[in-house]
Coordinates of C-alpha atoms and ligand atoms in Angstrom, one line a residue:
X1 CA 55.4 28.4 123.6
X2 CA 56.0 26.8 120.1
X3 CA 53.7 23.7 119.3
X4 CA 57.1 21.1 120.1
X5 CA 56.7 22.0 123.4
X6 CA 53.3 22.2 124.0
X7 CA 53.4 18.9 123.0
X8 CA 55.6 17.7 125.3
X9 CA 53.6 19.6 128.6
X10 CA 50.3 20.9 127.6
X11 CA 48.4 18.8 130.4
X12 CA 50.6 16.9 132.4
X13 CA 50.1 19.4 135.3
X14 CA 46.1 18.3 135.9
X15 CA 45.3 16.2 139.0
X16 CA 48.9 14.8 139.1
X17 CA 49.8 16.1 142.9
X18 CA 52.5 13.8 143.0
X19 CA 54.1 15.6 140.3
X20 CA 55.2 12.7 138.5
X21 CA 56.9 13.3 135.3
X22 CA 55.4 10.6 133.8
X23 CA 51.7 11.1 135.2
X24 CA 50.1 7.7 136.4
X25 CA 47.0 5.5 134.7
X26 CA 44.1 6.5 136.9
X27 CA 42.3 2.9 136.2
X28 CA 39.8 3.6 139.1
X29 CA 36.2 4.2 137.8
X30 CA 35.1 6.4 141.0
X31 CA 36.3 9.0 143.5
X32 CA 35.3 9.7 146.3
X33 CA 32.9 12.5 147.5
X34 CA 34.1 15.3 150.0
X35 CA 32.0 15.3 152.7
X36 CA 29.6 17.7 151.4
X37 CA 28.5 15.1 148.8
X38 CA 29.3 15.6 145.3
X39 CA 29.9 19.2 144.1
X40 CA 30.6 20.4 140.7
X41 CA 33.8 19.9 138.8
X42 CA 35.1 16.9 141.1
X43 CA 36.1 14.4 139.9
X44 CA 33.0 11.5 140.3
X45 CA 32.7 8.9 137.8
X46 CA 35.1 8.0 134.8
X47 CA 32.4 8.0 132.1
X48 CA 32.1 11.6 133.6
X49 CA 35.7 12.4 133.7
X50 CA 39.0 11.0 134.5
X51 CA 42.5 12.5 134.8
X52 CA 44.0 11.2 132.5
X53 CA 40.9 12.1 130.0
X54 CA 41.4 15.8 131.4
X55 CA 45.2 15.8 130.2
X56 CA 44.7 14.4 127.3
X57 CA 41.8 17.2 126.2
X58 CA 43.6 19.8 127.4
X59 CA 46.6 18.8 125.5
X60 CA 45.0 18.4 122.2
X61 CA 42.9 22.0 123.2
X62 CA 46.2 23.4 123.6
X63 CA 48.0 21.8 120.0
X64 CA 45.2 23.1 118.1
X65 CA 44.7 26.6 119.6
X66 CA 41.4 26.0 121.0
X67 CA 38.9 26.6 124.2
X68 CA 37.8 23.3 125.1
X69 CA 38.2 19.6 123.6
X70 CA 35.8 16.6 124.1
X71 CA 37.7 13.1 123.7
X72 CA 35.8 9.9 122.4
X73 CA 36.5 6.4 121.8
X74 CA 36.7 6.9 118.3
X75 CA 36.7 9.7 115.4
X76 CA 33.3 8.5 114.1
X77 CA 32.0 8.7 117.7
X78 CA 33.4 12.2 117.7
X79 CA 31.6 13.6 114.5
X80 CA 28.5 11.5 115.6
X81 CA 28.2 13.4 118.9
X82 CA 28.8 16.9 116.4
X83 CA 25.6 15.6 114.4
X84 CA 23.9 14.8 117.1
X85 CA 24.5 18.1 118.8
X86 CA 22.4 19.3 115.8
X87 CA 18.4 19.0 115.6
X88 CA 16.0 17.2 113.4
X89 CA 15.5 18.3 110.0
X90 CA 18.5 20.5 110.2
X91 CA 20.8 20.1 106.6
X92 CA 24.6 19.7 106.8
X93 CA 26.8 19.8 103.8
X94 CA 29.3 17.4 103.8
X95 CA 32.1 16.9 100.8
X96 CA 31.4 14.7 98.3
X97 CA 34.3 12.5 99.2
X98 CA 34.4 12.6 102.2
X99 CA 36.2 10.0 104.3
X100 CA 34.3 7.0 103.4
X101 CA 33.5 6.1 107.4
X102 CA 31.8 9.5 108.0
X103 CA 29.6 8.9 104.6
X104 CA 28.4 5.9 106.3
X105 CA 27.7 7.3 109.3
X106 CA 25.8 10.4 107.8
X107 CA 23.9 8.3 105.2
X108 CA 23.0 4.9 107.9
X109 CA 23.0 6.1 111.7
X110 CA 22.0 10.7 110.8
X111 CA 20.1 10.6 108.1
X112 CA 17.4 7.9 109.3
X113 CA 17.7 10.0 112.4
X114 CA 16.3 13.2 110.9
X115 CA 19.4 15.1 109.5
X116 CA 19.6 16.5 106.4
X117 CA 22.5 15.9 104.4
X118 CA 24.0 16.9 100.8
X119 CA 27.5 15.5 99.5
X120 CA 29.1 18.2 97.5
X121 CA 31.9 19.1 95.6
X122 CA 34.1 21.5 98.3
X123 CA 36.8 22.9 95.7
X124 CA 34.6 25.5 94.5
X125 CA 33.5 27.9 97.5
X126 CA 30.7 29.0 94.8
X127 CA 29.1 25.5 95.0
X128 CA 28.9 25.5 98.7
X129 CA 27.1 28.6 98.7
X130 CA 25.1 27.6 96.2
X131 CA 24.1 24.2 98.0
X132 CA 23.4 26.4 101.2
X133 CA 19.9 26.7 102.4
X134 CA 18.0 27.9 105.0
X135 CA 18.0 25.1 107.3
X136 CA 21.6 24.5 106.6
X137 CA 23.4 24.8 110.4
X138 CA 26.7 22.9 109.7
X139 CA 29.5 22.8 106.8
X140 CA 31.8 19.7 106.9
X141 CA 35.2 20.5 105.6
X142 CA 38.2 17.4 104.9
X143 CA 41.2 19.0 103.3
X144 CA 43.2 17.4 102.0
X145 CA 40.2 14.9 101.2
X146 CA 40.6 11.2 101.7
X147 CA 41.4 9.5 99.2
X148 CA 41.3 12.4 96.3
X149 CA 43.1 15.2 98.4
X150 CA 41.7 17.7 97.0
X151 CA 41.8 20.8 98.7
X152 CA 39.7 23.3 100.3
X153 CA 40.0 26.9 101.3
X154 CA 39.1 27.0 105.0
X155 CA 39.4 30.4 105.6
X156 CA 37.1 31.4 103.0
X157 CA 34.5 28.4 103.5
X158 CA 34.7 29.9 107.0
X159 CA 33.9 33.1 106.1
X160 CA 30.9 32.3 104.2
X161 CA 29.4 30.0 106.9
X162 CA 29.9 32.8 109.3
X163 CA 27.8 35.2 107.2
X164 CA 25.3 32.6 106.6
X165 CA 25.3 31.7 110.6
X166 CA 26.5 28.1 109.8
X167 CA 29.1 26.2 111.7
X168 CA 31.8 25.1 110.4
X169 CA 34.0 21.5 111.8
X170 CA 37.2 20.7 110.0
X171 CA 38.4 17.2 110.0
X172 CA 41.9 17.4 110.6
X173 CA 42.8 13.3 110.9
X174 CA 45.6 14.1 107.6
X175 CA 46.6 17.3 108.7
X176 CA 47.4 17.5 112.4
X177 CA 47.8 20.6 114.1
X178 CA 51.5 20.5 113.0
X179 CA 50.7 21.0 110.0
X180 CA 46.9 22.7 109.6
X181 CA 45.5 25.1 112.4
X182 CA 41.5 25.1 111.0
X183 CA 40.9 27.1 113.9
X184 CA 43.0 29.8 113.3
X185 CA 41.8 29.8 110.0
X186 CA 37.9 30.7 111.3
X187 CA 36.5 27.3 111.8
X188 CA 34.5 26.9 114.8
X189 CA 35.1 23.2 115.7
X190 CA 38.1 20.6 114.6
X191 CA 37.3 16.8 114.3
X192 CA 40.4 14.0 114.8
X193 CA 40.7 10.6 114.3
X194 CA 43.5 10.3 117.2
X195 CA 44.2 6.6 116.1
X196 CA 46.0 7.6 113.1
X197 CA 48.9 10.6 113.8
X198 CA 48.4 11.1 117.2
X199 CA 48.4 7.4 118.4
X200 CA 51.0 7.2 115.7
X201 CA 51.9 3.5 116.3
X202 CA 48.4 1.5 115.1
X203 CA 47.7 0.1 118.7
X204 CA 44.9 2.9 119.8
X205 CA 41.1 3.4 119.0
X206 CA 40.0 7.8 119.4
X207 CA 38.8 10.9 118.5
X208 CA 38.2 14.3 119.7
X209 CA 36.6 17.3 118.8
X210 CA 38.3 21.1 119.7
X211 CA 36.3 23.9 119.9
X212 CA 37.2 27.5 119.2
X213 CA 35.0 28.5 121.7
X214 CA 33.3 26.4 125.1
X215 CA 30.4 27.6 124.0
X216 CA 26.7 26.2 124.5
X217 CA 27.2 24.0 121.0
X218 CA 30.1 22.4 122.5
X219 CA 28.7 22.3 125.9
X220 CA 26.0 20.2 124.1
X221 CA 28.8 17.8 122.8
X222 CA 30.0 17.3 126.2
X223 CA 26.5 16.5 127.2
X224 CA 26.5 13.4 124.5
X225 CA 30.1 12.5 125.4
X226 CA 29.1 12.1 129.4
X227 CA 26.0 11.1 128.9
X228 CA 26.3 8.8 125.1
X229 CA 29.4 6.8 126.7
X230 CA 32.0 7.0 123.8
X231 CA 34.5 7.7 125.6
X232 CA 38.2 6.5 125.6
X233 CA 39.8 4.8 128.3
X234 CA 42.3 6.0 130.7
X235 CA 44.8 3.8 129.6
X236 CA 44.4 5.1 126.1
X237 CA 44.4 8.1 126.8
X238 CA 47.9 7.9 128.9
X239 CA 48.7 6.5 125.6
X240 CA 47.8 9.1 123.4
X241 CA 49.0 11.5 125.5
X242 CA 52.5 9.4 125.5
X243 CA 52.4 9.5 121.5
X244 CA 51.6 12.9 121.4
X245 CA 54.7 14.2 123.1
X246 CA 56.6 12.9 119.6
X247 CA 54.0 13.9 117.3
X248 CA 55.9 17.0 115.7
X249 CA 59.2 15.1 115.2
X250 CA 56.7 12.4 113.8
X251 CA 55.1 14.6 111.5
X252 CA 58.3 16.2 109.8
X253 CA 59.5 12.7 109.3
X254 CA 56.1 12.1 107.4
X255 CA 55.9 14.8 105.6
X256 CA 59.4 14.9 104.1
X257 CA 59.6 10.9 103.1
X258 CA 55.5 12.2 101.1
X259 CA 57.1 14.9 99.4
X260 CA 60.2 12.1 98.6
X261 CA 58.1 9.6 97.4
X262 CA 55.8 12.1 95.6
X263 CA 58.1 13.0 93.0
X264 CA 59.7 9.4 92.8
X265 CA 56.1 8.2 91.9
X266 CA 55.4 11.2 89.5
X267 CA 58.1 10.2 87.4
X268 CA 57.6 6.4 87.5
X269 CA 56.3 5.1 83.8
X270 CA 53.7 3.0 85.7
X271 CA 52.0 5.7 87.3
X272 CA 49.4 7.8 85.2
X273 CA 48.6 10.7 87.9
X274 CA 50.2 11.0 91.7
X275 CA 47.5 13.2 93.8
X276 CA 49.8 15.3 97.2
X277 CA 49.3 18.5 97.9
X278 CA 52.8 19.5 97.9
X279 CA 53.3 18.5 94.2
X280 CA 53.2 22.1 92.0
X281 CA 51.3 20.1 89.7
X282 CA 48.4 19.4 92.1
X283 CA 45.1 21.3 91.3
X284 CA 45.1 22.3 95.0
X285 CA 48.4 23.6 95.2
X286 CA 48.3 27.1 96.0
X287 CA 45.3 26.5 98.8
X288 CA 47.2 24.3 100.1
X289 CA 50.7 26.0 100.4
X290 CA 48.7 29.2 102.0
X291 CA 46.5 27.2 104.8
X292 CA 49.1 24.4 105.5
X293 CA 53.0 24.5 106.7
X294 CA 53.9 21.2 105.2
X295 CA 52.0 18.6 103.3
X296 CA 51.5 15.2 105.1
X297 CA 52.3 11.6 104.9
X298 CA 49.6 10.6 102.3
X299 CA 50.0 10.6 99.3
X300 CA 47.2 8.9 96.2
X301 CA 47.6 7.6 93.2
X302 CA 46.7 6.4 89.6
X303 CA 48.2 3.8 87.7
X304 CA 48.4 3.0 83.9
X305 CA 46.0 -0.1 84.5
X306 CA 42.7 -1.6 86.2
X307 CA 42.2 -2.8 89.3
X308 CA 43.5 -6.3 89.2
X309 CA 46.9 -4.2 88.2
X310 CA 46.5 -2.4 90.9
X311 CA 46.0 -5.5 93.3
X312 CA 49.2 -6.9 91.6
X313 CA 51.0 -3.9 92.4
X314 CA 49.9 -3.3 96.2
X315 CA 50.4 -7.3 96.2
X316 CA 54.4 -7.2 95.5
X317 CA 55.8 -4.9 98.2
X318 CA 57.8 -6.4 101.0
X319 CA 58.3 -3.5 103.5
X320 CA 55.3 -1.3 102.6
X321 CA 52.4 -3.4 104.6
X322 CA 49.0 -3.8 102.9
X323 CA 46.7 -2.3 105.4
X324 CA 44.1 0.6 105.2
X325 CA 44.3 2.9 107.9
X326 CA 47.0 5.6 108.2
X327 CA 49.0 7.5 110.5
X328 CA 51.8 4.8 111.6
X329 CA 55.4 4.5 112.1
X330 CA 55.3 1.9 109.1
X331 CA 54.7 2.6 105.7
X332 CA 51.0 0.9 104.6
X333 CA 49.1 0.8 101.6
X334 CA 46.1 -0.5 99.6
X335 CA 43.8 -0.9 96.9
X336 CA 41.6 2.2 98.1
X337 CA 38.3 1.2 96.2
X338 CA 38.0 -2.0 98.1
X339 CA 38.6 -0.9 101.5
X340 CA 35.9 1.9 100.9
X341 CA 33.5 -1.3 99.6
X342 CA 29.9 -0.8 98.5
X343 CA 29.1 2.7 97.7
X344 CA 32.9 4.2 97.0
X345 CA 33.5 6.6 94.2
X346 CA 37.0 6.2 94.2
X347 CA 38.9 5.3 90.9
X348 CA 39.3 1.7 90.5
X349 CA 43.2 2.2 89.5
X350 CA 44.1 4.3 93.0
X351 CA 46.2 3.4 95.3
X352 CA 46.6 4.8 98.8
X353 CA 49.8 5.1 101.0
X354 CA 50.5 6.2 104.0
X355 CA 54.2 6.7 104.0
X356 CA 56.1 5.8 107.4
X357 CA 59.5 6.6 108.9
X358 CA 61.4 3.6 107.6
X359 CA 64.4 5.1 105.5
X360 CA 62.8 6.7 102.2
X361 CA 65.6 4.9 100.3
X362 CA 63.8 1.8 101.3
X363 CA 60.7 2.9 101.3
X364 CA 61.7 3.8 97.4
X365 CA 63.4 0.5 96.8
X366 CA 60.0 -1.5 98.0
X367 CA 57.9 0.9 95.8
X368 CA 60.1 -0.2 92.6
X369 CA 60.0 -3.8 92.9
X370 CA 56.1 -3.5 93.6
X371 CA 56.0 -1.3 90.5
X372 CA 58.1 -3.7 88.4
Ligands
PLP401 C1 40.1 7.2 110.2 C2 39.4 8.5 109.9 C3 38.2 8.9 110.6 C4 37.5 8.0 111.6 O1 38.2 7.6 112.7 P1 38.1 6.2 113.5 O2 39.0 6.5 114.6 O3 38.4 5.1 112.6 O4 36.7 6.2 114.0 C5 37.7 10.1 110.3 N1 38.3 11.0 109.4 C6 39.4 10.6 108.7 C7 39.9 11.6 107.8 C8 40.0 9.4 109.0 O5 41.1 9.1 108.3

């Protein structure tokens, strides 16, 4: 089955015996024994598992070509349970710019917990292995990078951690599966931030992890999931399941009005440097056009100015709403560096947009006023 489809019935099958089309919110938080007492793999207790939880994971396993998913209440409660799967005194790499929300998590809540971290440049595959050492048990990989998109190879990243004995998790919030498969690719687990594509409409709070393989490192994430409590709720889940089922059609729209707006903004006189993947001119290019099938909805960029400029620009559109966060129907955008906030090392002059699926014309219109 092609990944339109999947979308549309991975999952809906599990504990729906009333073969509903549209499976029901399971809102209850217990279920009842058999009369044996409770055996393994009921269903028990909702922090435990729930149906609608159950679809959900084994639609995202399914999208992303995996074993076995684990669904939280939100992507930084996804890569926390990844760290925490890990040990004391164990080093991760993690890119340098790495979605600001996972640098605070690593820097605040993992690395007063014992892990060892080091932010690196990801570009160069040479630099990784340099930065490798022999405590190192996980490489973080974000491609394309949030806010800089650059770009980096997964297959060969993979390859390396496998020869080194590393794992490898691949945050794949931008891509999606329609776009990216990291596990295809060789990586062994896949990160999301379900509130942005997947919810796809700004009204839902998740994350998940996919694993290549239910083996006993993911088997230790489904400990913290069951056991830590960051879990989603049925009714999101029914949700995101819901979403999900236009999440291709979703995606093309996204990418296509990018790559649109891309090339409007590259020739703009008011923008100095336009960073998308799908742009010839990006430094990433050819990485990208080999591990991805289209380029995304983001899309970065410079202007000739400072910050206030900047302001004044994301200040002056009408349609385009100014709101960080990604992944919607409507077009949003922002002053990058402030929303990151202490610490950031983004340029003062970026921009960020996540381009929606309002007409591009308008989209284009909005973005010249703003521009001036
Ligand atoms: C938003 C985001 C996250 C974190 O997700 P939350 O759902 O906000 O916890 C992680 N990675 C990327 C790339 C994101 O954009």
């Amino acid at each position: 089955m092609r990944i339109e489809t999947k979308a549309i019935h991975a999952g809906l099958d599990i504990e729906n015996d009333s073969k509903a089309i549209v499976p029901p919110i399971h809102t209850s938080t217990v279920f009842e024994h058999s009369e044996q007492g409770f055996q393994e793999g009921d269903l028990n207790y909702t922090r435990y598992s729930n149906p609608n939880r159950l679809q959900l994971e084994a639609l995202l396993t399914e999208l992303e070509g995996g074993e076995a998913c684990a669904a939280f209440s939100a992507g930084v409660a996804a890569a926390s349970a990844v760290f925490q799967a890990l040990k004391h005194g164990d080093h991760i790499l993690v890119p340098s710019d790495v979605y600001a929300g996972n640098r605070n998590l690593v820097e605040k809540v993992m690395q007063p917990w014992g892990l060892e971290a080091d932010f690196i440049d990801m570009t160069s595959v040479k630099n990784i292995e340099e930065a490798l050492n022999e405590n190192t048990r996980l490489i973080w990989i974000e491609t394309p990078s949030n806010p800089m998109m650059n770009i980096t190879d997964i297959e060969a990243v993979c390859d390396l951690a496998q020869k080194n004995d590393v794992l490898t998790c691949v945050d794949n919030t931008w891509p999606t599966p329609i776009n990216q498969l990291p596990l295809e690719l060789g990586a062994d687990l896949v990160l999301h931030s379900t509130t942005k594509y997947f919810g796809g409409h700004s009204d839902i709070l998740g994350g998940a992890i996919i694993a290549k393989e239910a083996n006993d490192f993911f088997e230790r994430i489904r400990e913290i999931q069951q056991l830590g409590g960051a879990v989603p709720s049925p009714r999101d889940c029914w949700l995101l399941c819901r979403s999900t089922r236009t999440l291709p059609y979703r995606m093309r729209g996204h990418n296509e009005h990018a790559a649109y707006l891309a090339k409007f903004l590259q020739n703009h006189p008011k923008v100095e440097k336009v960073f998308y993947p799908g742009l010839a001119t990006h430094a990433g290019h050819e990485i990208a056009k080999k591990q991805m099938s289209d380029f995304g909805g983001m899309i970065s960029f410079l202007i000739a100015g400072n910050a206030e400029e900047a302001h004044h620009i994301v200040a002056g559109s009408t349609l385009i709403k100014r709101a960080t966060s990604l992944g919607g129907v409507e077009s949003t955008w922002e002053h990058r560096r402030s929303s990151e906030g202490e610490g950031s090392i983004t340029p003062e002059n970026l921009i960020r947009i996540s381009v929606g699926l309002e007409h591009p014309d308008d989209l284009m219109e909005d973005l010249e006023r703003a521009l001036g």
